[in-house]
PDB file of C-alpha atoms and ligand atoms in Angstrom:
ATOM      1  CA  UNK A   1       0.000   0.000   0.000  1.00 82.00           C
ATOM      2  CA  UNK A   2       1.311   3.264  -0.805  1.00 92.00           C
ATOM      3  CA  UNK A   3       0.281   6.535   0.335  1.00 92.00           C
ATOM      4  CA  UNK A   4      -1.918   8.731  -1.318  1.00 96.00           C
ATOM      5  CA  UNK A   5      -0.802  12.362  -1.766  1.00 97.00           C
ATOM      6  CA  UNK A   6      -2.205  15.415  -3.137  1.00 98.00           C
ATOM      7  CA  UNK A   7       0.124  18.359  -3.438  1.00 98.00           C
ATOM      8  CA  UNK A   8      -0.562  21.947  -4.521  1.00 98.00           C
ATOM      9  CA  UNK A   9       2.211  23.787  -5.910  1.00 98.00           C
ATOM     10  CA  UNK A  10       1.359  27.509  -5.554  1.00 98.00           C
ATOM     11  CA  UNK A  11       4.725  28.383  -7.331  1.00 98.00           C
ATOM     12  CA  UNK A  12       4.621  32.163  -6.779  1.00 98.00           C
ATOM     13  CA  UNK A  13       1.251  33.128  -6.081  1.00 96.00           C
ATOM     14  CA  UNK A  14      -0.860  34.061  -3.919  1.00 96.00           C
ATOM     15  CA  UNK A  15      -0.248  37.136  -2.001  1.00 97.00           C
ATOM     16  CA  UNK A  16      -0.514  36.471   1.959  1.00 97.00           C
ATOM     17  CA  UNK A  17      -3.472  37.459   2.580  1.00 97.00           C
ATOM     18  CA  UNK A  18      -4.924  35.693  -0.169  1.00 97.00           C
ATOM     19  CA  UNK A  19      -3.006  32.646   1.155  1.00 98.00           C
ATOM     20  CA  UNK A  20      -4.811  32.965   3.893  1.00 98.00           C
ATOM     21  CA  UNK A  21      -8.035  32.772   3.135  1.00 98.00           C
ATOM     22  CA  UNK A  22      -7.031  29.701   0.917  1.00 98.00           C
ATOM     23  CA  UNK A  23      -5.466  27.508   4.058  1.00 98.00           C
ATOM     24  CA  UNK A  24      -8.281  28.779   5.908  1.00 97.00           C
ATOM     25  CA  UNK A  25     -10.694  27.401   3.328  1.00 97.00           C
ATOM     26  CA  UNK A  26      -8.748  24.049   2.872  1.00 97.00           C
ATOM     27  CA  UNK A  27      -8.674  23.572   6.551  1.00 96.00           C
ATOM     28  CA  UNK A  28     -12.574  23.630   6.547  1.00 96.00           C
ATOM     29  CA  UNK A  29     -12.971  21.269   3.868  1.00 95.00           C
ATOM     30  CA  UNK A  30     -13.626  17.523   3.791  1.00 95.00           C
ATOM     31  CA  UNK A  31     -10.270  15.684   3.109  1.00 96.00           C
ATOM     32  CA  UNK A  32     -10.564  11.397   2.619  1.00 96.00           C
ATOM     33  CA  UNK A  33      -8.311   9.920   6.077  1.00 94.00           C
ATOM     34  CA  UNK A  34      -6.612   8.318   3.740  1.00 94.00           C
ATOM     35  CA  UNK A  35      -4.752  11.236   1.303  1.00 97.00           C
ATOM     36  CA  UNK A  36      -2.124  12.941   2.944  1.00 97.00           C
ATOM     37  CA  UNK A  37      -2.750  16.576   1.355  1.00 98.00           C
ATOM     38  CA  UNK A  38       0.520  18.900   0.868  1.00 98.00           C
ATOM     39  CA  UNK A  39       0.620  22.619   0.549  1.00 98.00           C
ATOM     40  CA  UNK A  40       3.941  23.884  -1.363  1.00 98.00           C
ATOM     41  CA  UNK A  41       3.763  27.992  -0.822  1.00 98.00           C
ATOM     42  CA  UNK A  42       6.512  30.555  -1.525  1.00 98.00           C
ATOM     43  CA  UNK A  43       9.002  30.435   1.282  1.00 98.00           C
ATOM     44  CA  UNK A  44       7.344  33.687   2.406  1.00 98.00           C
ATOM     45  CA  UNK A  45       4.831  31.943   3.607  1.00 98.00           C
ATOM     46  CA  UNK A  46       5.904  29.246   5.211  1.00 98.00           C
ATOM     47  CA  UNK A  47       6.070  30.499   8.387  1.00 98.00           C
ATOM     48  CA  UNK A  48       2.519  31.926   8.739  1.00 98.00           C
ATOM     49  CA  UNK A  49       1.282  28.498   6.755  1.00 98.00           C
ATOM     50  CA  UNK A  50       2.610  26.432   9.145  1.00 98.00           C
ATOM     51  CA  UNK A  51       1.075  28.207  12.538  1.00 98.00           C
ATOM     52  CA  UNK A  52      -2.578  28.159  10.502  1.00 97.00           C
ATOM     53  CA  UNK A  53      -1.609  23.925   9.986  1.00 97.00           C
ATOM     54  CA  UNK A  54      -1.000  23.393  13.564  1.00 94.00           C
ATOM     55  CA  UNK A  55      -4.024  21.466  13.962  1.00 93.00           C
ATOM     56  CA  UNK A  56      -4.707  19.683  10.790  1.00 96.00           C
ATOM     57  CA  UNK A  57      -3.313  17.040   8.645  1.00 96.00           C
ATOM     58  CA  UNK A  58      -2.073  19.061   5.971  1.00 98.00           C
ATOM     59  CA  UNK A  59       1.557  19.250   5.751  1.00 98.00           C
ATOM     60  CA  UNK A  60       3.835  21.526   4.240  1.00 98.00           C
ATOM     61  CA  UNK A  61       6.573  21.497   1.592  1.00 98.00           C
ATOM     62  CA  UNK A  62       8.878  24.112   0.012  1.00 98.00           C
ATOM     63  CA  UNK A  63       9.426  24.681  -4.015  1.00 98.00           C
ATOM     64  CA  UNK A  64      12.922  24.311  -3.780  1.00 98.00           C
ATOM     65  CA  UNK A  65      16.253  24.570  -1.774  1.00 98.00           C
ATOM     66  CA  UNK A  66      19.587  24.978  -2.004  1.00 98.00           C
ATOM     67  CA  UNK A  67      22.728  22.262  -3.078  1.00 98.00           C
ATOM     68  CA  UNK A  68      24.660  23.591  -0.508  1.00 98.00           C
ATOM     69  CA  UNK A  69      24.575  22.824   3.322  1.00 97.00           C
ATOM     70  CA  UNK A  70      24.731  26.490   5.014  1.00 97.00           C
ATOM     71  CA  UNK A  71      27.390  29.667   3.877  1.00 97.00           C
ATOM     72  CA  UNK A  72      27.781  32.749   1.831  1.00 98.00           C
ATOM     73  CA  UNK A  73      24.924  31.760  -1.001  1.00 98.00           C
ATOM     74  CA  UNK A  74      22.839  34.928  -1.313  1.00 98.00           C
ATOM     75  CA  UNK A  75      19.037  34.686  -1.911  1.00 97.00           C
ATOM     76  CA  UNK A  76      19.541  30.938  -1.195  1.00 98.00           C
ATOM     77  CA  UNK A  77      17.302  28.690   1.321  1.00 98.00           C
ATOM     78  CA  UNK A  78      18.849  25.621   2.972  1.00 98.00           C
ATOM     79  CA  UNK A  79      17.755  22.308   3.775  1.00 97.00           C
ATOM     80  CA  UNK A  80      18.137  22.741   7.748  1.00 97.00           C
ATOM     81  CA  UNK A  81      16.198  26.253   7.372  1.00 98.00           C
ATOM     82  CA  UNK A  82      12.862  24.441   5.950  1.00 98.00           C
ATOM     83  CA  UNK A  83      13.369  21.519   8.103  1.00 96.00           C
ATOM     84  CA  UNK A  84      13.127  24.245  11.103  1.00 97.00           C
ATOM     85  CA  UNK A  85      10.595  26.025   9.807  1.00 97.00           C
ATOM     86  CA  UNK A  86       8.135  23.254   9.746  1.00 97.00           C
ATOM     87  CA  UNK A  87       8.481  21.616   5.718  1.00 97.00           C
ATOM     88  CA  UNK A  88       8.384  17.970   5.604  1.00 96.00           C
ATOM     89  CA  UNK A  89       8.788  17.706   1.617  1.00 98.00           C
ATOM     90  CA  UNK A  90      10.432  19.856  -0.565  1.00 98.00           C
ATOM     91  CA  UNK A  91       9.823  19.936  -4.528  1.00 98.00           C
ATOM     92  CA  UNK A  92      13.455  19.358  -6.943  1.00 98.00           C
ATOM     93  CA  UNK A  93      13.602  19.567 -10.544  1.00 98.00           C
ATOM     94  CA  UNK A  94      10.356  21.421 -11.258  1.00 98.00           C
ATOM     95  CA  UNK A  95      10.844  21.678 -14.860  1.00 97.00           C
ATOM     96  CA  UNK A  96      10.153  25.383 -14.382  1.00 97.00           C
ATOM     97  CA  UNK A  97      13.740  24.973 -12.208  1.00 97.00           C
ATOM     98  CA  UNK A  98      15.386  23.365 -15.038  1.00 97.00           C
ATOM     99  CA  UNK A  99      14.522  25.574 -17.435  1.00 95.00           C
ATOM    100  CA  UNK A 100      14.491  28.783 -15.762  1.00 96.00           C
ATOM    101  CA  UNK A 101      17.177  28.372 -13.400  1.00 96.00           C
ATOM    102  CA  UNK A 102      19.589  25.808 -15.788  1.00 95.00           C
ATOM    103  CA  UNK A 103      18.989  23.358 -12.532  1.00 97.00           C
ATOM    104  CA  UNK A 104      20.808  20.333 -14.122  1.00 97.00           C
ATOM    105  CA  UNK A 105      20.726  16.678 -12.935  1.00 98.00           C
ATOM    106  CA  UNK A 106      23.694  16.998 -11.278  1.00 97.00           C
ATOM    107  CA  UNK A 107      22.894  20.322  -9.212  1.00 98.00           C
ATOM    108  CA  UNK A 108      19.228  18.300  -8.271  1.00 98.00           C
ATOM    109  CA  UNK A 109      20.986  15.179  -7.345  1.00 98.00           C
ATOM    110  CA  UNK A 110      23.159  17.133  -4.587  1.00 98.00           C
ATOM    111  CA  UNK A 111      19.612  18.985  -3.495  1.00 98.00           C
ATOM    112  CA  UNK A 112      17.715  15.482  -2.751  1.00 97.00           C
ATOM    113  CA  UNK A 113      20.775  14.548  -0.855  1.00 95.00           C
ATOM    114  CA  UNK A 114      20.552  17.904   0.765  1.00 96.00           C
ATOM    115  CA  UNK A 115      16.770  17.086   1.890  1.00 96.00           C
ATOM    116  CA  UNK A 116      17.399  13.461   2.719  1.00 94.00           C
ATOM    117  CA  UNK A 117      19.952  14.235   5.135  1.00 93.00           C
ATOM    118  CA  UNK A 118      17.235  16.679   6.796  1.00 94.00           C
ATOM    119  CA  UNK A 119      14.757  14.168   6.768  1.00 92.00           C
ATOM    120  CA  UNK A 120      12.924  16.320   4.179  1.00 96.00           C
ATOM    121  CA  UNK A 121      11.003  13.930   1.654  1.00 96.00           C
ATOM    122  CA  UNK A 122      11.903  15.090  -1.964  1.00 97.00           C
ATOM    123  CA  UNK A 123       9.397  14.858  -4.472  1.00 98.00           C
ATOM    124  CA  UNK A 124      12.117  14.556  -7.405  1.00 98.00           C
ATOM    125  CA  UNK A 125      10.245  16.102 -10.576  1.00 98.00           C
ATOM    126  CA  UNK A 126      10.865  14.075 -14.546  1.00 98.00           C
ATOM    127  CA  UNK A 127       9.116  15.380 -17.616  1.00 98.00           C
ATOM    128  CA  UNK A 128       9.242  15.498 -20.661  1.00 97.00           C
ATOM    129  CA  UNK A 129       9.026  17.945 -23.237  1.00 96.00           C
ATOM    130  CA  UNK A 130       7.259  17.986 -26.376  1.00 95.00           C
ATOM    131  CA  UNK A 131       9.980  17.802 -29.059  1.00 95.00           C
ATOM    132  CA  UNK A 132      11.239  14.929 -27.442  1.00 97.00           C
ATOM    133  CA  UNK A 133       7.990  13.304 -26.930  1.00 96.00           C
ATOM    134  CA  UNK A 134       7.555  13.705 -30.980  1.00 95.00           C
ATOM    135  CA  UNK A 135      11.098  12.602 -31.556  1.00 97.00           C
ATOM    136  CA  UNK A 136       9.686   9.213 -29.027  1.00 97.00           C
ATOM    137  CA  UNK A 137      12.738  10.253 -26.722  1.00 97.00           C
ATOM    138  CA  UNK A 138      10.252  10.280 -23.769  1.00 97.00           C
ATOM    139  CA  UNK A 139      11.421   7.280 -21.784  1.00 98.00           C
ATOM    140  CA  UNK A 140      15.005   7.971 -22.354  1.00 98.00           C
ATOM    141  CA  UNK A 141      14.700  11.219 -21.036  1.00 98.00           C
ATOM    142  CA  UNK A 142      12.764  10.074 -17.928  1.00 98.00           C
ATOM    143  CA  UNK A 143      15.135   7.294 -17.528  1.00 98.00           C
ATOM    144  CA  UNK A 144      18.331   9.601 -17.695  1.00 98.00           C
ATOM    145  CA  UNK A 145      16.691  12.006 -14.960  1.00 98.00           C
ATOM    146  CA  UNK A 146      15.954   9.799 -12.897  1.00 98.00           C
ATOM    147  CA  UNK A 147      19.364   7.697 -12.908  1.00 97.00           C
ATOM    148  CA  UNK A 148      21.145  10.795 -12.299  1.00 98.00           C
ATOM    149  CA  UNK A 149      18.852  12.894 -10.464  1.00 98.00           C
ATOM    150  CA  UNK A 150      18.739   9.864  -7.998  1.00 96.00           C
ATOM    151  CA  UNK A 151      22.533   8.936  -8.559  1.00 95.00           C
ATOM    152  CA  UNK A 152      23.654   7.135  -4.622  1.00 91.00           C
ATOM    153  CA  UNK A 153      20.380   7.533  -3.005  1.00 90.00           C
ATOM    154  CA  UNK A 154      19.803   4.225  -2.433  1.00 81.00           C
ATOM    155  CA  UNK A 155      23.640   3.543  -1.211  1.00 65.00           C
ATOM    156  CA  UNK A 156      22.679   6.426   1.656  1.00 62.00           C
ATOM    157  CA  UNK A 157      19.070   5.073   2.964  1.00 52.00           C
ATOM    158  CA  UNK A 158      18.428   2.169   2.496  1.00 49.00           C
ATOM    159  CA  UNK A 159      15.593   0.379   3.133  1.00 53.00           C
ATOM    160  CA  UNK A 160      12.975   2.889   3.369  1.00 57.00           C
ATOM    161  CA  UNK A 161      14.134   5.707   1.632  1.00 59.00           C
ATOM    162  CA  UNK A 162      11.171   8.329   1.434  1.00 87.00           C
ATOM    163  CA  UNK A 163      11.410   9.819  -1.841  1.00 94.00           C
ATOM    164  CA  UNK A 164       8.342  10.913  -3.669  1.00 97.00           C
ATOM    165  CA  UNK A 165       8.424  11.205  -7.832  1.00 98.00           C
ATOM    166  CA  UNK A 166       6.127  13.606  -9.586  1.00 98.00           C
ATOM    167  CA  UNK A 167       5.540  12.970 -13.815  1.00 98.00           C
ATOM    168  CA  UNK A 168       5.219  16.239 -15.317  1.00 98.00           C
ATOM    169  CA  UNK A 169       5.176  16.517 -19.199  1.00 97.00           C
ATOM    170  CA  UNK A 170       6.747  19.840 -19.819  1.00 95.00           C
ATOM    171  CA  UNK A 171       3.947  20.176 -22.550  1.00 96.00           C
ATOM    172  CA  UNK A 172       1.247  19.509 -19.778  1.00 95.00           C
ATOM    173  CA  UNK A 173       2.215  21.966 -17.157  1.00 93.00           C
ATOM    174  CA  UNK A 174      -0.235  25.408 -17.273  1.00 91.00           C
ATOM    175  CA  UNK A 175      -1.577  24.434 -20.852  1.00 93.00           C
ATOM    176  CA  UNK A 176      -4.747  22.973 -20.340  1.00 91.00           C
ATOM    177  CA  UNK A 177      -3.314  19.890 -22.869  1.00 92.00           C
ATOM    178  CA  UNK A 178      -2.946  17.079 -20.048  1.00 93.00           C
ATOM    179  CA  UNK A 179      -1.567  13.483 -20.494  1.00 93.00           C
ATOM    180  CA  UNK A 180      -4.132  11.034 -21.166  1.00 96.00           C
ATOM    181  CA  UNK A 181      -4.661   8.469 -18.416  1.00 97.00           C
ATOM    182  CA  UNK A 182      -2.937   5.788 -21.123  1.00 97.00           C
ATOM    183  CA  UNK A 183       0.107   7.722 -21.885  1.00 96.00           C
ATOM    184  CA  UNK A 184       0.583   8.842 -17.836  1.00 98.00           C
ATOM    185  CA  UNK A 185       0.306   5.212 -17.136  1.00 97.00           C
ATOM    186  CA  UNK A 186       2.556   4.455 -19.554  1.00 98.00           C
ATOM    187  CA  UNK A 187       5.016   6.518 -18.086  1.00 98.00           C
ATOM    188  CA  UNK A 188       4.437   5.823 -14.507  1.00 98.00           C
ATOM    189  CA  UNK A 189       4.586   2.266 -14.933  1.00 98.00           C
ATOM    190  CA  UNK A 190       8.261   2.981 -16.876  1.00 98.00           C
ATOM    191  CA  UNK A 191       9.030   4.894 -13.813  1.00 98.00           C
ATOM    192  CA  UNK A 192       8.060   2.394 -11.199  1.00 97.00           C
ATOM    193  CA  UNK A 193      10.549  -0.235 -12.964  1.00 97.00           C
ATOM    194  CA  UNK A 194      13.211   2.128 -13.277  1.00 97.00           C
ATOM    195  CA  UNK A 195      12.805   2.891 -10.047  1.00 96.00           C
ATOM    196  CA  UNK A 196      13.475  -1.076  -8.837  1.00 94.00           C
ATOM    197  CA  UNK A 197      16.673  -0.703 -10.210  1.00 93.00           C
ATOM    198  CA  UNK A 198      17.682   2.628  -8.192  1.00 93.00           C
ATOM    199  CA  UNK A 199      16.096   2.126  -4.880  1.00 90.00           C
ATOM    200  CA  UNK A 200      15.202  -1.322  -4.634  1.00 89.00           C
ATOM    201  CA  UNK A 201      11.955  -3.009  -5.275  1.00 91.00           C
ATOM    202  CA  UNK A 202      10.710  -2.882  -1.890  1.00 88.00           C
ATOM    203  CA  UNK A 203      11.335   1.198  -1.910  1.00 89.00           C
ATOM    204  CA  UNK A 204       9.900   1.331  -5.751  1.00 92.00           C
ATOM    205  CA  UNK A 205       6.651  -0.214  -4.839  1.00 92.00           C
ATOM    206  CA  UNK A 206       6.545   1.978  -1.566  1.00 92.00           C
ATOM    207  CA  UNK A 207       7.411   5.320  -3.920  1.00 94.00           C
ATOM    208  CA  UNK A 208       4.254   7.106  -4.598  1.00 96.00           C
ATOM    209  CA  UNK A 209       4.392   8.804  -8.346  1.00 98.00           C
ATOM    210  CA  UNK A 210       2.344  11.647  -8.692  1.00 98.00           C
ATOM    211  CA  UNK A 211       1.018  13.172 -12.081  1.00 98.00           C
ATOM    212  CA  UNK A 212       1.174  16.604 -12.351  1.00 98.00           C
ATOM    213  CA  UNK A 213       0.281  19.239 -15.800  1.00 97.00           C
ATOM    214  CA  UNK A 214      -3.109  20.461 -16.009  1.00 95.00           C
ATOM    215  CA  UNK A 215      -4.659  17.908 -13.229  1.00 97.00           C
ATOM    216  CA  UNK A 216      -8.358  19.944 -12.968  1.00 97.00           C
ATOM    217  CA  UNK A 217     -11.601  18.304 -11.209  1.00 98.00           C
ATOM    218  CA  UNK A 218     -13.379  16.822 -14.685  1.00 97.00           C
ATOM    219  CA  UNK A 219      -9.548  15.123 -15.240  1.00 97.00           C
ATOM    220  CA  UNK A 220      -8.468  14.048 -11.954  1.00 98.00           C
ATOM    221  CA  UNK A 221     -10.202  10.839 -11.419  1.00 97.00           C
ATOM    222  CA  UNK A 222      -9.531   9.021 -14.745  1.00 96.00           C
ATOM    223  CA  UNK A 223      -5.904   9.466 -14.232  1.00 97.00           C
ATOM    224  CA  UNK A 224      -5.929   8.545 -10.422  1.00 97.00           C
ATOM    225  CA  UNK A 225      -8.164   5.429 -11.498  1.00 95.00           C
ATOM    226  CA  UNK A 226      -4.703   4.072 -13.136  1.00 96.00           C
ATOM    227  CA  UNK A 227      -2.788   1.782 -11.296  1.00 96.00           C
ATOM    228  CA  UNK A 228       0.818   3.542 -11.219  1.00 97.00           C
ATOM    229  CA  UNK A 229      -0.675   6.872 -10.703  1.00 97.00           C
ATOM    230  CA  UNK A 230      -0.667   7.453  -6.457  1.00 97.00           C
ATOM    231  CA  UNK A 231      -1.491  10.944  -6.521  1.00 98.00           C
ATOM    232  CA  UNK A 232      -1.674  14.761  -8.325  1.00 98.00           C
ATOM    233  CA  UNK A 233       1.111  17.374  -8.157  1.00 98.00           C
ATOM    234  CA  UNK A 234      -1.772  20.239  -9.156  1.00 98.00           C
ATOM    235  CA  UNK A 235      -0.578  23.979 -10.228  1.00 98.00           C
ATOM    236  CA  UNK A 236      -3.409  26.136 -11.074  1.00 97.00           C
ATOM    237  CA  UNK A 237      -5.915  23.982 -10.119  1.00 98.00           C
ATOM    238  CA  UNK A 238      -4.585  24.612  -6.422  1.00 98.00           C
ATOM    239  CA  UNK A 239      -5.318  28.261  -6.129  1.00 98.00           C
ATOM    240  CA  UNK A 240      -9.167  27.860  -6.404  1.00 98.00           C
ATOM    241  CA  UNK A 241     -10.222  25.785  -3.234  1.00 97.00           C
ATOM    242  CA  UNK A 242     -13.243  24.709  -4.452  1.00 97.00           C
ATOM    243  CA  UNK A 243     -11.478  23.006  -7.589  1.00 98.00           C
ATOM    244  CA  UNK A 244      -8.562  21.894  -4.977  1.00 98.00           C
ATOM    245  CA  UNK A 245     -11.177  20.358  -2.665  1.00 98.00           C
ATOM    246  CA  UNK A 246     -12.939  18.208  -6.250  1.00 98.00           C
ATOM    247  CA  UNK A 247      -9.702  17.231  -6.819  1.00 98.00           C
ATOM    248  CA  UNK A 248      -8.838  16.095  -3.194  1.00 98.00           C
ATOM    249  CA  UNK A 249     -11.844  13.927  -2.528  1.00 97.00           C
ATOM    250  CA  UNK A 250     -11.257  12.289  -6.332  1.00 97.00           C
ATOM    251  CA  UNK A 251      -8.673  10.783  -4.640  1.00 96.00           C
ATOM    252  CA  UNK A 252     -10.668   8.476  -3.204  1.00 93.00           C
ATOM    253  CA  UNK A 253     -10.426   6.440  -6.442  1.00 87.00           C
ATOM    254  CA  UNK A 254      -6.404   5.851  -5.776  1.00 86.00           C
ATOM    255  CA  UNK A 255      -7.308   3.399  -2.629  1.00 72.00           C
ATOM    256  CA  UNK A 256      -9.901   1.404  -4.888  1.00 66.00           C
ATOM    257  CA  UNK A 257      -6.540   0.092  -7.075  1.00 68.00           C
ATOM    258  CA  UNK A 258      -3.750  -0.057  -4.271  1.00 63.00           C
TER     259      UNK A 258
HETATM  260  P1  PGA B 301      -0.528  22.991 -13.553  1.00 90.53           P
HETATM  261  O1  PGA B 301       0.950  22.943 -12.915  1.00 90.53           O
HETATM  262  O2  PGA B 301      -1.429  22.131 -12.717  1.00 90.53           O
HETATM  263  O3  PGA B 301      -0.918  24.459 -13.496  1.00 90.53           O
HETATM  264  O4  PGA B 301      -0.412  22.499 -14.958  1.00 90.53           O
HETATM  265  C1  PGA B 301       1.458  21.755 -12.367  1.00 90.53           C
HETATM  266  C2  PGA B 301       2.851  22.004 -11.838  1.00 90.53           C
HETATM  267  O5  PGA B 301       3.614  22.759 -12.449  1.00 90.53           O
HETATM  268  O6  PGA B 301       3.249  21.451 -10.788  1.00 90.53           O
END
C-alpha cells in the first residue's frame, strides 16, 4: 500500500493574505483519512502556513532549496532552514527549475541529498518535453533524470528511503493539454521499474508517483483510477479551493486500485 498524496504547488502566487483565506478554506474542507494533502507555498509563507496547519493534517513542503549545506549563497534557502521552519517535503527539478534556473541533474541530485539528510522527503520532478515526446525520446529522457537525479540515493538510505516522484510533461504543465490516463500510465509504470533498479523493489513499490500538468476536477479521477498513478502534483488547479477540494476527494479512487 502506498500513500496517497495530493500536493498543490502555488509556485509564486498568492499574495498572503490571499493565502490565507485559501489555508483557511482548505482547513474547513472535507479531506478522505486516507490522502495525505501537501501545501507547497513561496518560502514567504511558510512560516505563517505552518502556525494556521497546527491542527490539521495538511503538511507543508517548500518549491525548492539549495545544493549547498549552510554559507555565503545569497538569496539561497537551505535544507536545515525548511526543516526548522516546519516543511516535511520539498519539490526538486520542477521543470520550471530546469529551465528557468539551468537546474541540471547533477545540481538536483546534490539537493535530494541535501533534503534526505534533513529528513525532508523530496518529491524529485521528470518530464518530458514535447519535441522529445515527438522525436519518441520520452522514456530515455525520464530514464536519464531519474538515474542521475537519484545517482547514490539508495547507497545512503536504504531500506525505506522516502522519496516521492512527480511525472510532469513539460507540454502539460499550465496548458490545459494534459496526459491522457494511457500515456501517464505508460510513463508511470516505466518509472516504477526504473525505479526497482535505483532504490530497490521494496522502496519502488513503496514510492508514490504523482502526475502533475493540467490535473483539474473533470480530469483528476480518470488518471488517479490508473494503477501507477498514487497521486496529483496540481498547479493552477490549487489556487481555487473549491477546484482543490474536487480534486482532493477524487482521490478516493487511488485506494480502490492499491
Ligand atoms: P498545472 O501545474 O497544474 O498548473 O499544470 C502543475 C505544476 O507545475 O506542478
Amino acid at each position: 500500500m502506498r500513500p496517497t498524496i495530493i500536493a498543490g504547488n502555488w509556485k509564486m502566487n498568492p499574495s498572503l493574505t490571499e493565502a490565507s483565506h485559501l489555508i483557511k478554506s482548505l482547513t474547513q474542507s472535507h479531506i478522505p483519512t486516507t490522502t495525505q494533502v501537501i501545501i507547497i507555498p513561496p518560502f514567504t509563507h511558510l512560516s505563517m502556513i505552518h502556525t494556521q496547519l497546527q491542527n490539521s493534517t495538511i503538511s507543508l513542503g517548500a518549491q525548492t532549496l539549495s545544493q549547498h549545506k549552510n554559507g555565503a549563497y545569497t538569496g539561497e534557502i537551505s535544507a536545515s532552514i525548511l526543516q526548522e521552519i516546519g516543511c516535511q517535503y520539498v519539490l526538486i527539478g520542477h521543470s520550471e527549475r530546469r529551465q528557468y534556473h539551468n537546474e541540471n541533474n547533477t545540481v538536483l541530485n546534490q539537493k535530494v541529498h541535501q533534503a534526505l539528510n534533513h529528513q525532508l522527503t523530496p518529491i524529485y520532478c521528470v518530464g518530458e518535453t514535447l519535441e522529445e515526446r515527438k522525436s519518441n525520446q520520452t522514456l530515455n529522457i525520464i530514464k536519464t533524470q531519474l538515474t542521475e537525479g537519484l545517482a547514490q540515493v539508495s547507497a545512503k538510505k536504504p531500506p525505506n528511503t522516502p522519496i516521492i516522484i512527480a511525472y510532469e510533461p513539460v507540454w502539460a504543465i499550465g496548458t490545459g493539454q494534459v496526459a491522457s490516463p494511457e500515456q501517464a500510465e505508460e510513463v508511470h509504470h516505466y518509472i516504477r521499474e526504473e525505479l526497482k533498479t535505483l532504490i530497490g523493489t521494496e522502496n519502488a513499490n513503496h514510492c508514490p508517483i504523482l502526475y502533475g500538468g493540467s490535473v483539474k476536477p473533470n480530469n483528476s479521477e480518470s488518471l488517479f483510477q490508473q494503477p501507477n498513478i498514487d497521486g496529483g502534483l496540481i498547479g493552477g488547479a490549487s489556487l481555487n479551493s473549491k477546484d482543490f477540494s474536487e480534486i482532493i476527494n477524487s482521490s478516493i479512487s487511488i485506494n480502490q486500485h492499491q
